[in-house]
Amino acid sequence: MSITLAQAHRIVQAGLDFAREEKLEPLTFAVLDPGGTLVTLAREDGAGLLRPDIAVAKAWGVLGLGINNREIGRRDAAAPEFFTSIAALAGGRVLSVPGGVFVRDEQGHLLGAVGVPGDTSLNDERAAVAGIRAVGLLSETGADEQAA
């Protein structure tokens, strides 16, 4: 199973709607399938030049390691040299900050991941979660409210 293009587009639009309601800085959304292939990418006007690469890295990292951003952050803090090696092996496509969110269906099957940069990492994550939930799918961040 994989996230569909229609679902990915709806996640992006709902996430952007949330971001505008919350008056967040311009965001970029990357939605990847479970194999790490880009399904859709959207960069808001005014978002920085590197934001698409960061968006993909946030989503690709959780998929590539099979763990959420919170756990990636914990492991980075515990073994920064190891994490540096992982990031190098991944071509820089692993980040240890919030904003990469797993997308699951109601049965818990992995459909892909969303990566969002542009504001604070926690706000990036909030926008990703809002988009995912608006489509009726489950988000997994590693925060206490995960998979709600």
XYZ file of C-alpha atoms in Angstrom:
148
model
C 0.000 0.000 0.000
C 1.112 3.520 -0.706
C -0.202 7.008 -0.322
C -2.050 8.140 -3.442
C -1.357 11.296 -5.376
C -4.847 12.549 -4.481
C -4.206 11.973 -0.760
C -0.810 13.648 -1.014
C -2.301 16.722 -2.679
C -5.027 16.946 -0.030
C -2.457 16.627 2.773
C -0.451 19.477 1.294
C -3.478 21.728 0.825
C -4.838 21.060 4.324
C -1.369 21.596 5.816
C -0.982 24.884 3.972
C -4.462 25.983 5.063
C -3.474 25.226 8.664
C -0.212 27.150 8.251
C -1.993 30.230 6.935
C -4.573 30.092 9.764
C -1.732 29.889 12.281
C 0.261 32.603 10.476
C 3.330 30.391 10.143
C 6.306 31.285 7.995
C 6.150 30.016 4.379
C 6.324 26.219 4.361
C 7.358 23.495 1.972
C 5.715 20.061 1.923
C 7.214 16.844 0.571
C 5.097 13.686 0.546
C 6.963 10.424 -0.053
C 5.725 6.873 -0.556
C 7.008 4.057 1.725
C 10.011 3.482 -0.555
C 11.113 7.106 -0.256
C 9.971 8.173 -3.716
C 8.620 11.701 -3.981
C 4.862 11.757 -4.624
C 4.379 15.518 -4.453
C 6.269 18.633 -3.435
C 4.920 22.127 -2.816
C 6.927 25.198 -1.836
C 5.000 28.263 -0.702
C 5.889 31.636 -2.130
C 8.652 33.108 -0.014
C 10.016 29.764 1.206
C 13.791 29.477 1.051
C 15.704 27.827 -1.762
C 16.833 24.845 0.357
C 13.382 24.104 1.772
C 12.494 21.407 -0.812
C 15.679 19.481 0.014
C 15.017 19.833 3.732
C 11.396 18.692 3.307
C 12.500 15.558 1.474
C 15.241 14.896 4.062
C 12.794 15.121 6.967
C 10.435 12.589 5.362
C 13.138 10.379 3.832
C 15.010 10.116 7.123
C 12.092 8.658 9.053
C 11.381 6.216 6.233
C 15.034 5.315 5.735
C 15.688 4.604 9.395
C 12.199 3.276 10.167
C 11.949 5.418 13.300
C 10.249 8.727 14.045
C 12.029 12.080 14.274
C 11.871 12.121 18.064
C 13.743 8.816 18.214
C 16.211 10.017 15.582
C 16.831 13.066 17.782
C 17.374 10.892 20.872
C 19.838 8.704 19.026
C 21.646 11.733 17.616
C 22.022 13.174 21.119
C 23.290 9.854 22.485
C 25.715 9.118 19.644
C 26.362 12.193 17.497
C 29.318 10.614 15.692
C 27.182 7.672 14.619
C 24.415 10.012 13.475
C 26.903 12.034 11.434
C 27.892 8.808 9.683
C 24.253 7.914 9.027
C 23.571 11.372 7.582
C 26.625 11.050 5.338
C 25.580 7.578 4.141
C 22.104 8.950 3.399
C 23.467 11.833 1.371
C 22.249 14.308 3.979
C 18.658 13.051 3.771
C 18.273 12.471 7.519
C 17.471 15.222 10.004
C 17.117 14.863 13.751
C 14.463 17.554 14.273
C 10.653 17.375 14.173
C 8.908 17.859 10.859
C 9.165 14.379 9.349
C 5.951 12.477 10.036
C 4.926 8.915 9.197
C 1.553 8.515 7.451
C -0.479 5.420 8.297
C -3.929 4.136 7.419
C -6.566 3.213 10.011
C -5.072 -0.289 10.341
C -1.625 1.146 11.015
C -0.120 0.247 7.631
C 2.633 2.593 6.523
C 1.571 4.693 3.520
C 4.537 7.085 3.421
C 5.834 10.178 5.165
C 5.478 13.941 5.052
C 8.351 16.354 5.558
C 7.800 20.027 6.314
C 10.302 22.848 6.950
C 9.938 26.621 7.019
C 8.903 27.636 10.534
C 10.089 26.216 13.847
C 10.464 22.446 13.712
C 7.527 21.942 16.082
C 5.300 24.178 13.944
C 6.468 22.344 10.831
C 5.389 19.112 12.475
C 2.029 20.588 13.520
C 1.317 21.565 9.910
C 2.215 18.081 8.661
C 0.001 16.447 11.280
C -2.891 18.798 10.467
C -2.659 17.890 6.799
C -2.491 14.162 7.486
C -5.416 14.211 9.899
C -7.545 16.317 7.542
C -7.366 13.455 5.033
C -8.504 10.952 7.668
C -5.129 9.247 7.986
C -2.982 8.699 11.064
C 0.192 10.600 11.863
C 3.131 9.265 13.855
C 5.616 11.750 15.255
C 6.988 10.165 18.400
C 5.380 12.898 20.512
C 2.908 11.916 23.210
C -0.077 12.541 20.916
C 1.246 10.220 18.205
C -1.095 8.351 15.875
C -4.159 10.297 17.005
